[in-house]
């Protein structure tokens, strides 16, 4: 049984930083994608970025244009955790953030992801 649990959300002022964590159990990373999505009130869920793992030591990351240069995805295999480091936060980053797993390459379509966490709220004030 694959389980994902996000943590690390909170309220920050614009320009601040947060690091979200996604603890994963019952899952093997190799050859699969771990994605981050977000959903703001009244808006559709959108992809933030993803991390595709090739081997124990190699992976590729992908980012949506609005977060490029500000957000970084990484993983700690020993801890079975994927991180989303968010810097220079803006009010428009306010949303519920989710991590999710896909059985293959990363995709911007959330329908490609089969396991989801419960989400963690990020609120950025101006």
CSV table of N, CA, C and O in Angstrom, one decimal:
chain,number,residue,atom,x,y,z
A,1,UNK,N,0.8,-1.2,0.0
A,1,UNK,CA,0.0,0.0,0.0
A,1,UNK,C,0.9,1.2,0.0
A,1,UNK,O,1.7,1.5,0.9
A,2,UNK,N,0.7,2.1,-1.0
A,2,UNK,CA,1.5,3.3,-1.1
A,2,UNK,C,0.8,4.4,-0.3
A,2,UNK,O,-0.4,4.6,-0.4
A,3,UNK,N,1.6,5.0,0.5
A,3,UNK,CA,1.1,6.1,1.3
A,3,UNK,C,2.0,7.3,1.2
A,3,UNK,O,3.2,7.2,1.2
A,4,UNK,N,1.4,8.5,1.0
A,4,UNK,CA,2.1,9.8,1.0
A,4,UNK,C,1.6,10.7,2.0
A,4,UNK,O,0.4,10.9,2.1
A,5,UNK,N,2.5,11.3,2.8
A,5,UNK,CA,2.1,12.2,3.8
A,5,UNK,C,2.9,13.5,3.7
A,5,UNK,O,4.1,13.5,3.8
A,6,UNK,N,2.2,14.6,3.4
A,6,UNK,CA,2.9,15.9,3.2
A,6,UNK,C,2.9,16.6,4.6
A,6,UNK,O,2.1,16.4,5.4
A,7,UNK,N,3.9,17.4,4.7
A,7,UNK,CA,4.1,18.3,5.9
A,7,UNK,C,4.9,19.5,5.5
A,7,UNK,O,5.5,19.5,4.5
A,8,UNK,N,4.9,20.5,6.4
A,8,UNK,CA,5.7,21.7,6.2
A,8,UNK,C,5.0,22.9,5.8
A,8,UNK,O,5.7,24.0,5.6
A,9,UNK,N,3.8,22.8,5.5
A,9,UNK,CA,3.0,24.0,5.1
A,9,UNK,C,2.9,25.0,6.2
A,9,UNK,O,3.2,24.7,7.4
A,10,UNK,N,2.4,26.2,5.9
A,10,UNK,CA,2.2,27.2,6.9
A,10,UNK,C,2.0,28.6,6.3
A,10,UNK,O,1.7,28.7,5.1
A,11,UNK,N,2.1,29.6,7.1
A,11,UNK,CA,1.9,30.9,6.7
A,11,UNK,C,3.2,31.7,6.7
A,11,UNK,O,3.8,31.7,7.7
A,12,UNK,N,3.5,32.4,5.6
A,12,UNK,CA,4.7,33.2,5.6
A,12,UNK,C,4.4,34.5,4.8
A,12,UNK,O,3.4,34.6,4.1
A,13,UNK,N,5.3,35.5,5.0
A,13,UNK,CA,5.1,36.7,4.3
A,13,UNK,C,5.8,36.6,2.9
A,13,UNK,O,6.7,35.7,2.7
A,14,UNK,N,5.4,37.4,2.0
A,14,UNK,CA,6.0,37.4,0.7
A,14,UNK,C,7.5,37.6,0.8
A,14,UNK,O,8.0,38.3,1.6
A,15,UNK,N,8.2,36.8,0.0
A,15,UNK,CA,9.7,36.8,0.0
A,15,UNK,C,10.3,35.7,1.0
A,15,UNK,O,11.5,35.5,0.9
A,16,UNK,N,9.4,35.1,1.7
A,16,UNK,CA,9.9,34.1,2.7
A,16,UNK,C,10.0,32.7,2.0
A,16,UNK,O,9.9,32.6,0.8
A,17,UNK,N,10.4,31.7,2.8
A,17,UNK,CA,10.6,30.4,2.3
A,17,UNK,C,9.9,29.4,3.2
A,17,UNK,O,9.6,29.6,4.4
A,18,UNK,N,9.6,28.2,2.6
A,18,UNK,CA,9.1,27.1,3.2
A,18,UNK,C,9.7,25.8,2.6
A,18,UNK,O,10.0,25.9,1.4
A,19,UNK,N,9.8,24.8,3.3
A,19,UNK,CA,10.2,23.5,2.7
A,19,UNK,C,9.1,22.5,3.1
A,19,UNK,O,8.8,22.2,4.2
A,20,UNK,N,8.5,22.0,2.0
A,20,UNK,CA,7.5,20.9,2.2
A,20,UNK,C,8.1,19.6,2.1
A,20,UNK,O,9.1,19.4,1.3
A,21,UNK,N,7.6,18.6,2.8
A,21,UNK,CA,8.1,17.3,2.8
A,21,UNK,C,7.0,16.3,2.4
A,21,UNK,O,5.8,16.6,2.7
A,22,UNK,N,7.4,15.3,1.7
A,22,UNK,CA,6.4,14.2,1.3
A,22,UNK,C,7.1,12.9,1.7
A,22,UNK,O,8.0,12.4,1.0
A,23,UNK,N,6.6,12.3,2.8
A,23,UNK,CA,7.1,11.0,3.3
A,23,UNK,C,6.3,9.9,2.6
A,23,UNK,O,5.1,9.9,2.6
A,24,UNK,N,7.0,9.0,1.9
A,24,UNK,CA,6.4,8.0,1.1
A,24,UNK,C,6.7,6.6,1.7
A,24,UNK,O,7.9,6.3,2.1
A,25,UNK,N,5.7,5.8,1.7
A,25,UNK,CA,5.9,4.4,2.1
A,25,UNK,C,5.3,3.5,1.1
A,25,UNK,O,4.4,3.8,0.4
A,26,UNK,N,5.9,2.2,1.1
A,26,UNK,CA,5.3,1.2,0.1
A,26,UNK,C,5.6,1.6,-1.3
A,26,UNK,O,4.8,1.2,-2.2
A,27,UNK,N,6.7,2.2,-1.6
A,27,UNK,CA,6.9,2.8,-2.9
A,27,UNK,C,8.4,2.7,-3.3
A,27,UNK,O,9.2,2.9,-2.4
A,28,UNK,N,8.7,2.3,-4.5
A,28,UNK,CA,10.0,2.3,-5.0
A,28,UNK,C,10.2,3.4,-6.1
A,28,UNK,O,9.3,3.6,-7.0
A,29,UNK,N,11.2,4.3,-5.9
A,29,UNK,CA,11.3,5.5,-6.7
A,29,UNK,C,11.8,5.2,-8.2
A,29,UNK,O,11.4,6.0,-9.1
A,30,UNK,N,12.6,4.2,-8.3
A,30,UNK,CA,13.3,4.0,-9.6
A,30,UNK,C,12.3,3.8,-10.8
A,30,UNK,O,11.5,3.0,-10.7
A,31,UNK,N,12.5,4.6,-11.8
A,31,UNK,CA,11.7,4.5,-13.0
A,31,UNK,C,10.3,5.1,-12.8
A,31,UNK,O,9.4,4.9,-13.6
A,32,UNK,N,10.2,6.0,-11.8
A,32,UNK,CA,8.9,6.6,-11.5
A,32,UNK,C,9.1,8.1,-11.2
A,32,UNK,O,10.2,8.6,-11.0
A,33,UNK,N,8.0,8.8,-11.3
A,33,UNK,CA,8.0,10.2,-11.0
A,33,UNK,C,7.3,10.5,-9.7
A,33,UNK,O,6.2,10.0,-9.4
A,34,UNK,N,7.8,11.5,-9.0
A,34,UNK,CA,7.2,12.1,-7.9
A,34,UNK,C,6.8,13.5,-8.2
A,34,UNK,O,7.7,14.3,-8.5
A,35,UNK,N,5.6,13.9,-8.3
A,35,UNK,CA,5.2,15.2,-8.7
A,35,UNK,C,4.6,16.0,-7.5
A,35,UNK,O,4.2,15.5,-6.5
A,36,UNK,N,4.7,17.3,-7.7
A,36,UNK,CA,4.1,18.3,-6.8
A,36,UNK,C,3.1,19.1,-7.5
A,36,UNK,O,3.3,19.6,-8.6
A,37,UNK,N,1.9,19.2,-6.9
A,37,UNK,CA,0.8,19.9,-7.5
A,37,UNK,C,0.3,20.9,-6.5
A,37,UNK,O,0.6,20.8,-5.3
A,38,UNK,N,-0.5,21.9,-7.0
A,38,UNK,CA,-1.1,22.8,-6.0
A,38,UNK,C,-2.5,23.2,-6.6
A,38,UNK,O,-2.7,23.2,-7.8
A,39,UNK,N,-3.3,23.6,-5.6
A,39,UNK,CA,-4.7,24.0,-6.0
A,39,UNK,C,-5.1,25.2,-5.1
A,39,UNK,O,-5.1,25.1,-3.9
A,40,UNK,N,-5.3,26.3,-5.8
A,40,UNK,CA,-5.7,27.5,-5.1
A,40,UNK,C,-7.3,27.5,-5.1
A,40,UNK,O,-7.9,26.9,-6.0
A,41,UNK,N,-7.9,28.2,-4.1
A,41,UNK,CA,-9.3,28.3,-4.1
A,41,UNK,C,-9.9,28.8,-5.4
A,41,UNK,O,-9.5,29.8,-5.9
A,42,UNK,N,-10.9,28.1,-5.9
A,42,UNK,CA,-11.6,28.5,-7.2
A,42,UNK,C,-10.8,28.2,-8.4
A,42,UNK,O,-11.2,28.6,-9.5
A,43,UNK,N,-9.6,27.6,-8.3
A,43,UNK,CA,-8.8,27.3,-9.5
A,43,UNK,C,-8.6,25.8,-9.6
A,43,UNK,O,-8.8,25.0,-8.7
A,44,UNK,N,-8.2,25.4,-10.8
A,44,UNK,CA,-7.9,24.0,-11.1
A,44,UNK,C,-6.6,23.7,-10.5
A,44,UNK,O,-5.7,24.5,-10.3
A,45,UNK,N,-6.4,22.4,-10.2
A,45,UNK,CA,-5.1,21.9,-9.7
A,45,UNK,C,-4.1,22.1,-10.9
A,45,UNK,O,-4.4,21.8,-12.0
A,46,UNK,N,-2.9,22.5,-10.5
A,46,UNK,CA,-1.8,22.7,-11.5
A,46,UNK,C,-0.5,22.1,-11.0
A,46,UNK,O,-0.3,22.0,-9.8
A,47,UNK,N,0.2,21.6,-12.0
A,47,UNK,CA,1.5,21.0,-11.7
A,47,UNK,C,2.5,22.1,-11.3
A,47,UNK,O,2.6,23.2,-11.9
A,48,UNK,N,3.3,21.8,-10.3
A,48,UNK,CA,4.4,22.7,-9.8
A,48,UNK,C,5.7,22.2,-10.3
A,48,UNK,O,6.5,22.9,-10.8
A,49,UNK,N,5.9,20.9,-10.3
A,49,UNK,CA,7.1,20.3,-10.7
A,49,UNK,C,7.2,18.8,-10.5
A,49,UNK,O,6.2,18.2,-9.9
A,50,UNK,N,8.2,18.1,-10.9
A,50,UNK,CA,8.3,16.7,-10.7
A,50,UNK,C,9.8,16.3,-10.6
A,50,UNK,O,10.7,17.0,-11.0
A,51,UNK,N,10.0,15.1,-10.1
A,51,UNK,CA,11.3,14.5,-10.0
A,51,UNK,C,11.2,13.1,-10.5
A,51,UNK,O,10.4,12.3,-9.9
A,52,UNK,N,12.0,12.8,-11.5
A,52,UNK,CA,12.0,11.4,-12.1
A,52,UNK,C,13.3,10.8,-11.7
A,52,UNK,O,14.4,11.3,-12.0
A,53,UNK,N,13.2,9.6,-11.1
A,53,UNK,CA,14.4,8.9,-10.7
A,53,UNK,C,14.8,7.8,-11.7
A,53,UNK,O,14.0,6.9,-12.0
A,54,UNK,N,16.1,7.9,-12.1
A,54,UNK,CA,16.6,6.9,-13.0
A,54,UNK,C,17.3,5.8,-12.2
A,54,UNK,O,17.1,4.6,-12.6
A,55,UNK,N,18.1,6.1,-11.3
A,55,UNK,CA,18.8,5.1,-10.5
A,55,UNK,C,18.8,5.7,-9.0
A,55,UNK,O,18.3,6.7,-8.7
A,56,UNK,N,19.5,4.9,-8.2
A,56,UNK,CA,19.6,5.4,-6.8
A,56,UNK,C,20.3,6.7,-6.6
A,56,UNK,O,20.1,7.4,-5.6
A,57,UNK,N,21.1,7.1,-7.7
A,57,UNK,CA,21.8,8.3,-7.5
A,57,UNK,C,21.5,9.4,-8.6
A,57,UNK,O,22.1,10.5,-8.5
A,58,UNK,N,20.7,9.0,-9.6
A,58,UNK,CA,20.5,10.0,-10.6
A,58,UNK,C,19.0,10.3,-10.8
A,58,UNK,O,18.2,9.3,-10.8
A,59,UNK,N,18.7,11.5,-11.0
A,59,UNK,CA,17.3,11.9,-11.3
A,59,UNK,C,17.3,13.2,-12.0
A,59,UNK,O,18.3,13.9,-12.1
A,60,UNK,N,16.1,13.5,-12.6
A,60,UNK,CA,15.9,14.8,-13.3
A,60,UNK,C,14.7,15.5,-12.6
A,60,UNK,O,13.8,14.8,-12.1
A,61,UNK,N,14.8,16.8,-12.6
A,61,UNK,CA,13.7,17.6,-12.0
A,61,UNK,C,13.1,18.5,-13.1
A,61,UNK,O,13.8,18.9,-14.1
A,62,UNK,N,11.8,18.8,-12.9
A,62,UNK,CA,11.1,19.6,-13.9
A,62,UNK,C,10.3,20.6,-13.1
A,62,UNK,O,9.7,20.3,-12.0
A,63,UNK,N,10.1,21.8,-13.6
A,63,UNK,CA,9.4,22.9,-12.9
A,63,UNK,C,8.5,23.6,-13.9
A,63,UNK,O,8.8,23.9,-15.0
A,64,UNK,N,7.4,24.0,-13.3
A,64,UNK,CA,6.5,24.9,-14.1
A,64,UNK,C,7.1,26.3,-14.2
A,64,UNK,O,7.8,26.7,-13.3
A,65,UNK,N,6.8,27.0,-15.2
A,65,UNK,CA,7.4,28.3,-15.4
A,65,UNK,C,7.2,29.3,-14.2
A,65,UNK,O,8.1,30.0,-13.9
A,66,UNK,N,6.0,29.3,-13.6
A,66,UNK,CA,5.8,30.3,-12.5
A,66,UNK,C,6.7,30.1,-11.3
A,66,UNK,O,6.9,31.0,-10.5
A,67,UNK,N,7.3,28.9,-11.2
A,67,UNK,CA,8.1,28.6,-10.0
A,67,UNK,C,9.6,28.4,-10.3
A,67,UNK,O,10.4,28.2,-9.4
A,68,UNK,N,9.9,28.4,-11.6
A,68,UNK,CA,11.3,28.1,-12.0
A,68,UNK,C,12.3,29.2,-11.3
A,68,UNK,O,11.9,30.4,-11.3
A,69,UNK,N,13.3,28.7,-10.8
A,69,UNK,CA,14.3,29.6,-10.2
A,69,UNK,C,14.0,29.9,-8.7
A,69,UNK,O,14.8,30.4,-8.0
A,70,UNK,N,12.8,29.5,-8.3
A,70,UNK,CA,12.4,29.8,-6.9
A,70,UNK,C,12.2,28.5,-6.1
A,70,UNK,O,12.4,28.4,-4.9
A,71,UNK,N,11.7,27.4,-6.8
A,71,UNK,CA,11.3,26.2,-6.1
A,71,UNK,C,12.4,25.1,-6.5
A,71,UNK,O,12.8,25.1,-7.7
A,72,UNK,N,12.7,24.2,-5.6
A,72,UNK,CA,13.6,23.1,-5.9
A,72,UNK,C,13.0,21.8,-5.3
A,72,UNK,O,12.7,21.8,-4.1
A,73,UNK,N,13.0,20.8,-6.1
A,73,UNK,CA,12.6,19.5,-5.7
A,73,UNK,C,13.8,18.6,-5.5
A,73,UNK,O,14.7,18.6,-6.3
A,74,UNK,N,13.8,17.9,-4.4
A,74,UNK,CA,14.9,16.9,-4.1
A,74,UNK,C,14.4,15.7,-3.4
A,74,UNK,O,13.2,15.7,-2.9
A,75,UNK,N,15.2,14.7,-3.2
A,75,UNK,CA,14.8,13.5,-2.5
A,75,UNK,C,15.9,13.0,-1.6
A,75,UNK,O,17.1,13.2,-1.9
A,76,UNK,N,15.5,12.3,-0.6
A,76,UNK,CA,16.4,11.6,0.3
A,76,UNK,C,15.9,10.2,0.4
A,76,UNK,O,14.9,9.9,1.1
A,77,UNK,N,16.6,9.3,-0.4
A,77,UNK,CA,16.1,8.0,-0.5
A,77,UNK,C,16.2,7.2,0.8
A,77,UNK,O,15.3,6.4,1.1
A,78,UNK,N,17.2,7.6,1.6
A,78,UNK,CA,17.3,6.9,2.9
A,78,UNK,C,16.1,7.2,3.8
A,78,UNK,O,15.8,6.4,4.7
A,79,UNK,N,15.6,8.4,3.7
A,79,UNK,CA,14.4,8.8,4.5
A,79,UNK,C,13.1,8.6,3.8
A,79,UNK,O,12.0,8.9,4.3
A,80,UNK,N,13.2,8.1,2.5
A,80,UNK,CA,11.9,7.9,1.7
A,80,UNK,C,11.1,9.2,1.7
A,80,UNK,O,9.9,9.2,1.9
A,81,UNK,N,11.8,10.3,1.5
A,81,UNK,CA,11.1,11.6,1.5
A,81,UNK,C,11.5,12.4,0.3
A,81,UNK,O,12.7,12.4,-0.1
A,82,UNK,N,10.5,13.1,-0.2
A,82,UNK,CA,10.8,14.1,-1.3
A,82,UNK,C,10.5,15.5,-0.7
A,82,UNK,O,9.5,15.6,0.0
A,83,UNK,N,11.3,16.4,-1.1
A,83,UNK,CA,11.1,17.8,-0.6
A,83,UNK,C,10.8,18.8,-1.7
A,83,UNK,O,11.2,18.6,-2.9
A,84,UNK,N,10.1,19.8,-1.3
A,84,UNK,CA,9.8,20.9,-2.2
A,84,UNK,C,10.3,22.2,-1.5
A,84,UNK,O,9.6,22.6,-0.5
A,85,UNK,N,11.4,22.7,-1.8
A,85,UNK,CA,12.0,23.9,-1.2
A,85,UNK,C,11.4,25.1,-2.0
A,85,UNK,O,11.6,25.2,-3.2
A,86,UNK,N,10.7,26.0,-1.3
A,86,UNK,CA,10.1,27.1,-1.9
A,86,UNK,C,10.7,28.4,-1.4
A,86,UNK,O,10.6,28.7,-0.2
A,87,UNK,N,11.4,29.1,-2.2
A,87,UNK,CA,12.0,30.4,-1.8
A,87,UNK,C,11.3,31.6,-2.6
A,87,UNK,O,10.6,31.4,-3.6
A,88,UNK,N,11.5,32.7,-2.1
A,88,UNK,CA,11.0,34.0,-2.7
A,88,UNK,C,9.5,33.8,-3.0
A,88,UNK,O,9.0,34.1,-4.1
A,89,UNK,N,8.8,33.4,-1.9
A,89,UNK,CA,7.4,33.1,-2.1
A,89,UNK,C,6.6,34.3,-2.4
A,89,UNK,O,6.9,35.4,-1.9
A,90,UNK,N,5.5,34.2,-3.2
A,90,UNK,CA,4.6,35.2,-3.6
A,90,UNK,C,3.2,34.9,-3.2
A,90,UNK,O,2.9,33.8,-3.0
A,91,UNK,N,2.4,36.0,-3.0
A,91,UNK,CA,1.0,35.7,-2.6
A,91,UNK,C,0.3,34.7,-3.6
A,91,UNK,O,-0.5,33.9,-3.2
A,92,UNK,N,0.7,34.8,-4.9
A,92,UNK,CA,0.0,33.9,-5.8
A,92,UNK,C,0.5,32.4,-5.7
A,92,UNK,O,-0.1,31.5,-6.3
A,93,UNK,N,1.4,32.1,-4.8
A,93,UNK,CA,1.8,30.8,-4.5
A,93,UNK,C,0.9,30.2,-3.4
A,93,UNK,O,1.0,29.0,-3.1
A,94,UNK,N,0.0,31.0,-2.9
A,94,UNK,CA,-1.0,30.5,-1.9
A,94,UNK,C,-1.8,29.4,-2.5
A,94,UNK,O,-2.5,29.6,-3.5
A,95,UNK,N,-1.8,28.2,-1.8
A,95,UNK,CA,-2.6,27.1,-2.4
A,95,UNK,C,-2.4,25.9,-1.4
A,95,UNK,O,-1.6,25.9,-0.5
A,96,UNK,N,-3.2,24.9,-1.7
A,96,UNK,CA,-3.0,23.6,-1.1
A,96,UNK,C,-2.0,22.8,-2.0
A,96,UNK,O,-2.2,22.7,-3.2
A,97,UNK,N,-1.0,22.3,-1.4
A,97,UNK,CA,0.1,21.6,-2.1
A,97,UNK,C,0.0,20.1,-1.9
A,97,UNK,O,-0.2,19.7,-0.7
A,98,UNK,N,0.1,19.4,-3.0
A,98,UNK,CA,0.0,17.9,-2.9
A,98,UNK,C,1.2,17.3,-3.6
A,98,UNK,O,1.8,17.8,-4.6
A,99,UNK,N,1.7,16.1,-3.0
A,99,UNK,CA,2.6,15.3,-3.7
A,99,UNK,C,1.9,14.1,-4.2
A,99,UNK,O,0.8,13.7,-3.7
A,100,UNK,N,2.4,13.5,-5.3
A,100,UNK,CA,1.7,12.4,-6.0
A,100,UNK,C,2.7,11.6,-6.7
A,100,UNK,O,3.8,12.1,-7.1
A,101,UNK,N,2.4,10.3,-6.9
A,101,UNK,CA,3.3,9.5,-7.6
A,101,UNK,C,2.7,9.0,-9.0
A,101,UNK,O,1.5,8.8,-9.1
A,102,UNK,N,3.6,8.9,-10.0
A,102,UNK,CA,3.2,8.4,-11.3
A,102,UNK,C,4.0,7.2,-11.6
A,102,UNK,O,5.2,7.2,-11.3
A,103,UNK,N,3.5,6.2,-12.2
A,103,UNK,CA,4.2,5.0,-12.5
A,103,UNK,C,5.3,5.1,-13.6
A,103,UNK,O,6.0,4.1,-13.8
A,104,UNK,N,5.4,6.2,-14.2
A,104,UNK,CA,6.3,6.4,-15.3
A,104,UNK,C,6.9,7.7,-15.3
A,104,UNK,O,7.2,8.3,-14.2
A,105,UNK,N,7.1,8.3,-16.5
A,105,UNK,CA,7.7,9.6,-16.6
A,105,UNK,C,6.8,10.7,-16.0
A,105,UNK,O,5.6,10.5,-15.9
A,106,UNK,N,7.4,11.8,-15.8
A,106,UNK,CA,6.6,12.9,-15.2
A,106,UNK,C,5.7,13.5,-16.2
A,106,UNK,O,6.0,13.6,-17.4
A,107,UNK,N,4.6,14.0,-15.7
A,107,UNK,CA,3.6,14.6,-16.6
A,107,UNK,C,2.9,15.8,-15.9
A,107,UNK,O,2.9,15.8,-14.7
A,108,UNK,N,2.5,16.8,-16.7
A,108,UNK,CA,1.8,17.9,-16.1
A,108,UNK,C,0.3,17.6,-15.8
A,108,UNK,O,-0.4,18.3,-15.2
A,109,UNK,N,-0.1,16.4,-16.4
A,109,UNK,CA,-1.5,16.0,-16.2
A,109,UNK,C,-1.7,15.3,-14.9
A,109,UNK,O,-1.0,14.2,-14.7
A,110,UNK,N,-2.6,15.7,-14.0
A,110,UNK,CA,-2.7,15.0,-12.7
A,110,UNK,C,-3.4,13.7,-12.9
A,110,UNK,O,-3.3,12.8,-12.0
A,111,UNK,N,-4.0,13.4,-14.1
A,111,UNK,CA,-4.6,12.1,-14.3
A,111,UNK,C,-3.5,11.0,-14.4
A,111,UNK,O,-3.9,9.8,-14.3
A,112,UNK,N,-2.3,11.3,-14.6
A,112,UNK,CA,-1.2,10.3,-14.8
A,112,UNK,C,-0.7,9.9,-13.4
A,112,UNK,O,0.1,8.9,-13.4
A,113,UNK,N,-1.2,10.5,-12.3
A,113,UNK,CA,-0.7,10.2,-11.0
A,113,UNK,C,-1.7,9.3,-10.3
A,113,UNK,O,-2.9,9.6,-10.3
A,114,UNK,N,-1.2,8.2,-9.7
A,114,UNK,CA,-2.2,7.3,-9.1
A,114,UNK,C,-2.2,7.3,-7.6
A,114,UNK,O,-3.2,6.7,-7.0
A,115,UNK,N,-1.3,7.9,-6.9
A,115,UNK,CA,-1.3,8.0,-5.5
A,115,UNK,C,-1.1,9.4,-5.1
A,115,UNK,O,-0.2,10.1,-5.6
A,116,UNK,N,-1.9,9.9,-4.1
A,116,UNK,CA,-1.8,11.3,-3.7
A,116,UNK,C,-1.7,11.4,-2.2
A,116,UNK,O,-2.3,10.6,-1.4
A,117,UNK,N,-1.1,12.4,-1.7
A,117,UNK,CA,-1.1,12.8,-0.3
A,117,UNK,C,-2.3,13.6,0.0
A,117,UNK,O,-3.1,13.9,-0.9
A,118,UNK,N,-2.5,13.9,1.3
A,118,UNK,CA,-3.7,14.6,1.7
A,118,UNK,C,-3.6,16.1,1.5
A,118,UNK,O,-4.6,16.9,1.6
A,119,UNK,N,-2.4,16.6,1.3
A,119,UNK,CA,-2.2,18.0,1.0
A,119,UNK,C,-1.7,18.8,2.2
A,119,UNK,O,-2.0,18.4,3.4
A,120,UNK,N,-1.0,19.9,2.0
A,120,UNK,CA,-0.6,20.8,3.1
A,120,UNK,C,-0.8,22.2,2.6
A,120,UNK,O,-0.4,22.5,1.4
A,121,UNK,N,-1.3,23.1,3.4
A,121,UNK,CA,-1.7,24.4,3.0
A,121,UNK,C,-0.5,25.4,3.1
A,121,UNK,O,0.2,25.4,4.1
A,122,UNK,N,-0.3,26.1,2.1
A,122,UNK,CA,0.7,27.2,2.1
A,122,UNK,C,0.0,28.5,1.9
A,122,UNK,O,-0.8,28.7,0.9
A,123,UNK,N,0.2,29.5,2.7
A,123,UNK,CA,-0.4,30.8,2.6
A,123,UNK,C,0.6,31.8,2.7
A,123,UNK,O,1.5,31.9,3.6
A,124,UNK,N,0.7,32.7,1.6
A,124,UNK,CA,1.7,33.7,1.5
A,124,UNK,C,1.0,35.1,1.6
A,124,UNK,O,0.1,35.4,0.7
A,125,UNK,N,1.3,35.9,2.5
A,125,UNK,CA,0.7,37.2,2.7
A,125,UNK,C,1.6,38.3,2.1
A,125,UNK,O,2.8,38.2,2.2
A,126,UNK,N,1.0,39.3,1.6
A,126,UNK,CA,1.8,40.4,1.0
A,126,UNK,C,2.2,41.5,2.1
A,126,UNK,O,1.7,41.5,3.2
